[in-house]
Amino acid sequence: MFYQKKDNLIYSLHPAVMIFLVFSFLVLALVFSNPLHLSALFLASGFIIISSGNWTGFKVYLRYSFFMLFIIVFINLWFSKSGTAIFMSFNLGNFSVKFTLEALFYGFTMGIRLLTVISSFALWTFTVDPDRLVDLWARVGRRSAVMLNLSMRIFPLILHDFKRIAEIQQCRGLDYREGGFVDKIRKVGMLSGAVLASSLERSLNMAEVMYTRGYDGGERSFYYRDLWRRRDYIILAAAVSGLFLSGFFLTEGLGRYEFYPLLNPLCWQDFLSSLTIFIIFSIPAFLAEGEKIWLKSKSAV
Amino acid sequence: MAKIKISSLTYTYPEKEEPALKDIDLEIKEGEFVLLIGENGSGKSSLLRAIAGIIPDFYRGDYKGEVYIDNLKVRKMKPKEKAGKIGFLGQDPESQIFMTKVEKELVFGMENILLPLPVMRRRVAETAAFLNLGEYIHESVDKLSGGMKQRLALAAVMAMQPEVLLLDEPTSQLDPASAEEIFNILKRLNEENGITVVLAEQRLERCLHLADRIIVMDEGKISYISSDKNEWGAWMAENKAFLLPPLLKLFSRLPFEKIPFTVKEGRSLIADLPIKCVFLKEMGIRGKNACSPVLEMDKVWFTYSGGREVLKNISLKVFPGEFWAVFGENGAGKTTLLKNIAGLLKPQRGRICIKGENIQFMKASEIARKAGYLPQNPDDYLFLPTVEEEILFSLENTENKEEKTSQLIEKFNLEPYAAVNPRDLSMGERQKTALASILALNPDLLLLDEPTRGLDYLAKEDLGKCLKMLCRESKSILMVSHDIEFAAEYADKVLIMFEGEIAAAGSKYEIMNNALFYSPQINRLLSGRVDRVVTLEEGDKVIRAFLEDKEEKKFSGG
C-alpha cells in the first residue's frame, strides 16, 4: 500500500519519467469519455503496477475501487432521468422509477474513469520513491526540500514517541484507549504534552547540530544521483507520443462518447485507437516483463 | 601555533544568573586528543559549544572573551566556514540525523558548505568505506541500530573533513560494543589522520588511555589540566575520586606509586605480588530462596506481531530483596522481558506470577501496584509540571497522599526540587523522581530499564545506594543494563539473555567471574590469581592482603 523498493525495471526509472507517466494517465483519464479508451488506460496502468510486482497491494485498491464503481452505477441509475432505452420500470409509492441503458452505461464509464484515476495514484504510491521525489524537487526549491526531508524524518519520530510514551503511561493508569469520549480527549491531551516537550527538546538539539553542519538556510550545492538510462528515454518518448496521439484521436472525434439521449455505436476506429493507446502506455510493462525473461537486457535498456 | 585558543572566556546562558563558563583560558595543539572530565553540569558541554561557535551564535546570552581556531575568531566565522573546520557530535543519535536515507545524511553537510559534486562523490565513497557504512548506503536510517546511527552521524561529520572534532558524550546512549567501536574510530582519526579531538566523556574506563591531555572542569572553571599521565591518577584520586572508574579508584586507595589506566597496566603493577588465599564473604548470596518468590516466570514465550520471536521458554524466579542485573546484546529480548512482566506486552504462552498471582488478565495499571516499571528514558514517565505533582499523580485515589509524597521526596533527597519541573533537573534527579513516582504505589518488584544511562559516576553511586536501600526493605529489582561495573558493584545476581533465551543465570560471582565480556575491571585485574572478586571493596581487600603478604615475606626474608 506504500512505496517499497523492488528489484525490477519500473523501480529503476527516473522519477521524472514516472511523474510524467502518471501525469499522462491522469490527464487522459479526464479528457477521454469513451469507455474503450478509458479501459485501455486503466488496463495499461494496471499492467504496469502488476509488472512492478505490486499485484497484492493493487488488489486492495481494486477492491475499494470496484465497490465505488458499483455505487456510481447504482446512484446514476436511480437519479439520472436521461436516456431513452428503458430496460426496467416500476412504481415506488407515487414515484415512477425508470432505469435506462444509457444511465447504466454512463455510470459504468464514469466508474472506469474513477478506476483509471485510482490506478494512476496507486502507480504513483507504489513506484515513486518519496526521497527521490524530494531530491528532484530540491533542484528548484532547495530550502523547502530540506524542510520536507526534515518533516519526513521527524514525523515518524514523533509518532514513535507518542506510541512509546502512551505505552509506558498505561502503567500509571493513563490509557487513552479507555473511558468516554471526553476522557479519551483529556488523556490524549496529557500524553501530547509529554510528546510535545520531548519533540521540542529534540528539535532544539537538531537545530543546534544542523547549525554545526553548516546549514544556514542559504545556498546549497546539489548531490544529484538519478541517472538517465535508455529505458527512461524510451518510456518518456512513448508517453509523449501517447499524449500526442491521444490529442490527434480527440481531434478526429475518437475518444469521445455521447451517452444521451441514445448510446453512440462503437466503430472499428474506436477499437483500433484504444488498442494503440493501450500498447503505447503499456511499454514500461512490456520492458519490465522483457527484462524478467531476458535478464541480459538489464543494462542494455 | 595553537589549533584552538580560548582567552578569558566567560559565558552566561540567557535568563540565567550563574555563568556556565568562568574565565576559561586554554590552548589546544594541532593533533592533540583532549579529554574533558567533570560532573554533569560542570560546563563541559558549554565549553564544547563555545569552541564550535554554537555559543553565543545559537544561544545568545552574555559572552565575554574570545575563542580562536587557527587564529581566526570563531564568532566572526560564518556557519559554512565553521562547519568546514569544526565537526561536532552530540549524545543522542536520533537528534543528529536529518535525512531519511544514509547516503543523503552523509551529503547533507557537504551540500551545505557548497562542495562540488565530484568532491562529494569521492568523500561519500571514502567515508562509507572508512566507517564501514558501504552496505547500508541506500538504506533508510530508521533501519539502523542506535550504534549505527551514531556511526552515521560521525561519518556525516567526517565527510566534511573537519580539522577539529568536538564530541559531547557520544557514547552515553550506546551499548558497550557500539561505544567501543566509536572510541576505536576516534583513535584512528586522531592517530592516523591527525585530527584534533576534544572529547567530553563520563565512561573514563574506555577513553582515559586514549587522551594526550585531560582537562577537569568544576562549576564552569578549569580546575585541573595536565598532559603528564603519571600525575593524572594521583590528582584525580585526591580531588575527584568519585569520577574515577573502579580500576583507578581501587589503585588510588592502595599504596602504589602509579595509578594504571588500563587493566593491562594494573595487572603488570600487581604481577610481582605473591598470591595469597583470601576468604571473602560473597555479599550477593543471601539464602532467601526459602521464601516464596516475588516473581515467577514459567516457560514464557513472546512473539511480536511481525512474527519475530523475542522471548523463548523463559523461566525465572526472583525472591524478596534480590537485585538482578539482566545483560545481553541489543535485540536479545531484555526490554521485552521487562514489558511482559509489567503487563505492557502479553506472552502468547507460559505464565507470569507476581507474589503468586497470575498477571495474564491484569491491566498494566493494576500490575504497576505490584511491579513498577521504569523505562530507559525517565522523560517518558514524567509529564507533569513539578516533581511533587508527579508523585501525587501516582498516589491519586489513595489516603494521606500529601504525607506519603513528602516522605518519598525526603527519602530520595528531592526536597530542593519539589516545585521544579522534572525536565529542568539533571538526568540523575529525573531518574530519582521517576523512581519515587513508581515507589509511591509501593510495588514489591522494580523493573528498571538501563537506569544508569547518561548518569555520571556520582549520580550512579547515588542511584546504586538508593537501590540497595530498597533491597534492604525487601523490594526486589530486575535491572536491564549494559553497565557491567554498576551491576558488579550493586547487583546480587546476573542473568544473560541471548536471542530470546536465558543463556546464564546465577550469582554475580558465578556469572561475572572470568567472563570474556561481562566481567568488571576488578575481576579482570585479578583474573588467574584470585577467583570470584567483582566489587571494589573485594578487590581492595585482596590486593591489601597481597601487599601484607609481600611485606611479611620481606621482613622474614622469604
XYZ file of N, CA, C and O in Angstrom, chain A residues 59-151:
372
model
N -4.580 -5.230 -5.497
C -5.872 -5.894 -5.268
C -6.684 -5.137 -4.215
O -7.908 -5.045 -4.305
N -5.984 -4.613 -3.205
C -6.675 -3.866 -2.146
C -7.309 -2.605 -2.745
O -8.477 -2.301 -2.476
N -6.544 -1.903 -3.593
C -7.082 -0.711 -4.261
C -8.296 -1.095 -5.106
O -9.317 -0.408 -5.098
N -8.137 -2.201 -5.864
C -9.210 -2.620 -6.783
C -10.493 -2.951 -6.028
O -11.591 -2.615 -6.474
N -10.323 -3.604 -4.867
C -11.497 -3.994 -4.084
C -12.342 -2.753 -3.768
O -13.544 -2.725 -3.979
N -11.676 -1.708 -3.283
C -12.400 -0.470 -2.937
C -12.893 0.244 -4.189
O -13.986 0.800 -4.210
N -12.090 0.201 -5.258
C -12.463 0.913 -6.479
C -13.700 0.280 -7.125
O -14.602 0.988 -7.582
N -13.745 -1.057 -7.149
C -14.918 -1.720 -7.747
C -16.177 -1.456 -6.916
O -17.270 -1.338 -7.451
N -15.982 -1.345 -5.625
C -17.121 -1.014 -4.762
C -17.652 0.380 -5.128
O -18.857 0.583 -5.260
N -16.688 1.312 -5.336
C -17.053 2.674 -5.715
C -17.755 2.671 -7.079
O -18.729 3.386 -7.290
N -17.240 1.836 -8.000
C -17.831 1.741 -9.343
C -19.297 1.299 -9.229
O -20.193 1.877 -9.845
N -19.510 0.321 -8.377
C -20.873 -0.182 -8.178
C -21.784 0.931 -7.639
O -22.910 1.117 -8.098
N -21.262 1.700 -6.670
C -22.044 2.795 -6.067
C -22.396 3.833 -7.141
O -23.535 4.305 -7.218
N -21.407 4.172 -7.985
C -21.640 5.193 -9.037
C -22.737 4.715 -9.988
O -23.675 5.452 -10.319
N -22.611 3.455 -10.426
C -23.608 2.902 -11.359
C -24.988 2.926 -10.710
O -25.985 3.364 -11.310
N -25.027 2.508 -9.447
C -26.302 2.413 -8.721
C -26.953 3.796 -8.594
O -28.131 3.978 -8.916
N -26.154 4.784 -8.166
C -26.693 6.140 -7.960
C -27.144 6.727 -9.301
O -28.233 7.307 -9.406
N -26.331 6.542 -10.343
C -26.675 7.096 -11.653
C -27.971 6.494 -12.190
O -28.809 7.196 -12.775
N -28.137 5.203 -11.977
C -29.355 4.533 -12.436
C -30.586 5.144 -11.791
O -31.615 5.372 -12.430
N -30.489 5.402 -10.487
C -31.634 5.906 -9.740
C -31.927 7.370 -10.025
O -33.072 7.782 -10.069
N -30.904 8.172 -10.197
C -31.126 9.612 -10.267
C -31.078 10.199 -11.670
O -31.531 11.317 -11.869
N -30.496 9.488 -12.638
C -30.432 10.040 -13.983
C -31.772 9.805 -14.702
O -32.244 8.658 -14.797
N -32.360 10.918 -15.139
C -33.654 10.808 -15.825
C -33.460 10.753 -17.340
O -34.424 10.623 -18.085
N -32.218 10.913 -17.782
C -31.953 10.940 -19.219
C -31.921 9.520 -19.783
O -31.926 8.545 -19.048
N -31.878 9.478 -21.119
C -31.817 8.178 -21.782
C -33.178 7.740 -22.272
O -34.207 8.116 -21.702
N -33.129 6.953 -23.335
C -34.394 6.542 -23.947
C -34.633 5.037 -23.865
O -35.774 4.588 -23.877
N -33.548 4.249 -23.817
C -33.707 2.787 -23.812
C -33.991 2.293 -22.392
O -33.074 2.046 -21.599
N -35.283 2.218 -22.035
C -35.662 1.803 -20.672
C -35.617 0.274 -20.605
O -36.239 -0.412 -21.417
N -34.858 -0.232 -19.652
C -34.826 -1.703 -19.533
C -35.543 -2.184 -18.271
O -35.740 -3.371 -18.077
N -35.948 -1.244 -17.390
C -36.727 -1.645 -16.217
C -37.509 -0.425 -15.717
O -36.983 0.686 -15.700
N -38.747 -0.603 -15.345
C -39.518 0.499 -14.746
C -40.481 -0.067 -13.714
O -40.967 -1.203 -13.866
N -40.713 0.695 -12.687
C -41.653 0.273 -11.624
C -42.089 1.506 -10.845
O -41.485 2.577 -10.954
N -43.138 1.376 -10.040
C -43.634 2.481 -9.223
C -43.230 2.276 -7.782
O -43.331 1.162 -7.248
N -42.757 3.384 -7.208
C -42.365 3.344 -5.791
C -43.221 4.400 -5.091
O -42.904 5.579 -5.108
N -44.356 3.982 -4.531
C -45.307 4.936 -3.973
C -45.863 5.764 -5.098
O -46.396 5.213 -6.088
N -45.721 7.092 -4.991
C -46.225 7.976 -6.029
C -45.220 8.196 -7.151
O -45.505 8.873 -8.122
N -44.008 7.671 -6.952
C -42.957 7.898 -7.941
C -42.853 6.760 -8.939
O -42.954 5.596 -8.573
N -42.610 7.178 -10.179
C -42.379 6.180 -11.222
C -40.879 6.115 -11.488
O -40.239 7.127 -11.785
N -40.267 4.956 -11.314
C -38.816 4.811 -11.481
C -38.518 4.115 -12.796
O -39.134 3.089 -13.111
N -37.613 4.734 -13.585
C -37.218 4.121 -14.866
C -35.711 3.963 -14.898
O -34.971 4.927 -14.624
N -35.246 2.769 -15.214
C -33.806 2.538 -15.379
C -33.510 2.481 -16.872
O -34.107 1.670 -17.587
N -32.560 3.357 -17.325
C -32.240 3.358 -18.760
C -30.870 2.753 -19.013
O -29.980 2.824 -18.147
N -30.719 2.197 -20.191
C -29.444 1.588 -20.589
C -28.349 2.659 -20.653
O -27.204 2.414 -20.280
N -28.732 3.890 -21.083
C -27.768 4.989 -21.207
C -27.215 5.380 -19.836
O -25.999 5.593 -19.692
N -28.125 5.462 -18.833
C -27.685 5.832 -17.474
C -26.771 4.747 -16.913
O -25.766 5.049 -16.254
N -27.128 3.489 -17.202
C -26.306 2.370 -16.726
C -24.906 2.446 -17.341
O -23.894 2.351 -16.643
N -24.886 2.704 -18.634
C -23.621 2.729 -19.375
C -22.788 3.955 -18.962
O -21.556 3.861 -18.826
N -23.476 5.082 -18.744
C -22.755 6.289 -18.326
C -22.114 6.083 -16.937
O -20.939 6.405 -16.717
N -22.892 5.521 -16.034
C -22.380 5.244 -14.679
C -21.186 4.316 -14.752
O -20.161 4.535 -14.075
N -21.302 3.299 -15.584
C -20.219 2.320 -15.729
C -18.956 2.999 -16.273
O -17.844 2.781 -15.767
N -19.125 3.869 -17.272
C -17.970 4.561 -17.869
C -17.314 5.502 -16.858
O -16.080 5.574 -16.763
N -18.138 6.208 -16.068
C -17.570 7.095 -15.044
C -16.824 6.264 -13.986
O -15.807 6.681 -13.440
N -17.357 5.082 -13.745
C -16.683 4.159 -12.799
C -15.309 3.776 -13.331
O -14.322 3.728 -12.576
N -15.222 3.512 -14.638
C -13.925 3.143 -15.235
C -12.959 4.327 -15.150
O -11.776 4.165 -14.889
N -13.524 5.529 -15.343
C -12.674 6.726 -15.222
C -12.096 6.805 -13.799
O -10.910 7.055 -13.609
N -12.974 6.552 -12.822
C -12.515 6.576 -11.427
C -11.440 5.509 -11.199
O -10.417 5.754 -10.548
N -11.673 4.308 -11.769
C -10.688 3.219 -11.649
C -9.333 3.652 -12.207
O -8.286 3.385 -11.614
N -9.382 4.333 -13.355
C -8.136 4.770 -14.000
C -7.414 5.791 -13.130
O -6.187 5.720 -12.951
N -8.198 6.741 -12.577
C -7.575 7.760 -11.711
C -6.962 7.096 -10.487
O -5.811 7.371 -10.103
N -7.719 6.166 -9.883
C -7.208 5.489 -8.673
C -5.963 4.660 -9.016
O -4.982 4.657 -8.269
N -5.979 3.976 -10.169
C -4.797 3.177 -10.571
C -3.595 4.078 -10.788
O -2.469 3.690 -10.473
N -3.836 5.280 -11.323
C -2.719 6.206 -11.536
C -2.093 6.591 -10.205
O -0.872 6.607 -10.053
N -2.946 6.884 -9.223
C -2.423 7.230 -7.898
C -1.733 6.023 -7.252
O -0.730 6.175 -6.554
N -2.301 4.837 -7.497
C -1.680 3.609 -6.954
C -0.292 3.430 -7.565
O 0.671 3.103 -6.866
N -0.204 3.682 -8.866
C 1.079 3.559 -9.562
C 2.097 4.530 -8.939
O 3.248 4.171 -8.679
N 1.641 5.733 -8.656
C 2.480 6.745 -8.008
C 2.942 6.250 -6.627
O 4.111 6.257 -6.294
N 1.958 5.803 -5.821
C 2.261 5.381 -4.449
C 3.238 4.212 -4.422
O 4.156 4.180 -3.621
N 3.006 3.248 -5.325
C 3.834 2.036 -5.297
C 5.254 2.279 -5.833
O 6.200 1.680 -5.343
N 5.372 3.125 -6.844
C 6.644 3.132 -7.582
C 7.467 4.417 -7.489
O 8.619 4.409 -7.905
N 6.885 5.507 -6.975
C 7.679 6.742 -6.911
C 8.269 6.882 -5.499
O 7.530 7.000 -4.525
N 9.601 6.831 -5.429
C 10.311 6.941 -4.158
C 10.194 8.379 -3.648
O 10.654 9.319 -4.309
N 9.549 8.586 -2.452
C 9.378 9.959 -1.967
C 10.712 10.696 -1.810
O 10.786 11.907 -2.022
N 11.761 9.938 -1.438
C 13.071 10.581 -1.257
C 13.614 11.124 -2.572
O 14.140 12.241 -2.624
N 13.470 10.322 -3.626
C 13.987 10.754 -4.936
C 13.146 11.915 -5.470
O 13.651 12.789 -6.171
N 11.882 11.883 -5.086
C 10.998 12.970 -5.494
C 11.448 14.288 -4.849
O 11.507 15.332 -5.508
N 11.801 14.176 -3.559
C 12.273 15.363 -2.840
C 13.590 15.841 -3.454
O 13.806 17.043 -3.619
N 14.453 14.877 -3.821
C 15.728 15.238 -4.472
C 15.470 16.022 -5.755
O 16.145 17.000 -6.061
N 14.466 15.542 -6.488
C 14.125 16.183 -7.749
C 13.611 17.605 -7.483
O 13.978 18.561 -8.156
N 12.784 17.693 -6.432
C 12.209 18.979 -6.049
C 13.306 19.936 -5.584
O 13.241 21.150 -5.811
N 14.340 19.355 -4.948
C 15.429 20.178 -4.394
C 16.136 20.992 -5.469
O 16.788 21.984 -5.164
N 16.010 20.566 -6.711
C 16.681 21.304 -7.797
C 16.044 22.677 -8.001
O 16.684 23.586 -8.492
N 14.774 22.782 -7.628
C 14.132 24.088 -7.775
C 13.876 24.756 -6.415
O 14.099 25.946 -6.259
N 13.436 24.000 -5.442
C 13.132 24.580 -4.133
C 14.040 23.991 -3.081
O 13.671 23.060 -2.385
N 15.249 24.525 -2.941
C 16.254 23.905 -2.077
C 15.879 23.946 -0.604
O 15.945 22.947 0.086
N 15.476 25.131 -0.137
C 15.184 25.242 1.280
C 13.951 24.399 1.647
O 13.934 23.696 2.644
N 12.911 24.489 0.803
C 11.694 23.734 1.110
C 11.953 22.232 1.027
O 11.344 21.451 1.749
N 12.911 21.817 0.179
C 13.232 20.389 0.084
C 13.876 19.902 1.380
O 13.576 18.803 1.854
N 14.744 20.730 1.982
C 15.356 20.352 3.269
C 14.268 20.248 4.325
O 14.234 19.292 5.118
N 13.359 21.213 4.341
C 12.273 21.195 5.324
C 11.394 19.952 5.145
O 10.988 19.317 6.094
N 11.140 19.616 3.869
C 10.313 18.443 3.568
C 11.008 17.174 4.054
O 10.393 16.309 4.680
N 12.318 17.107 3.816
C 13.098 15.965 4.269
C 13.084 15.860 5.783
O 12.923 14.777 6.340
N 13.249 16.999 6.440
C 13.236 17.025 7.906
C 11.884 16.541 8.445
O 11.836 15.770 9.396
N 10.816 17.003 7.796
C 9.476 16.585 8.239
C 9.318 15.083 8.082
O 8.752 14.408 8.949
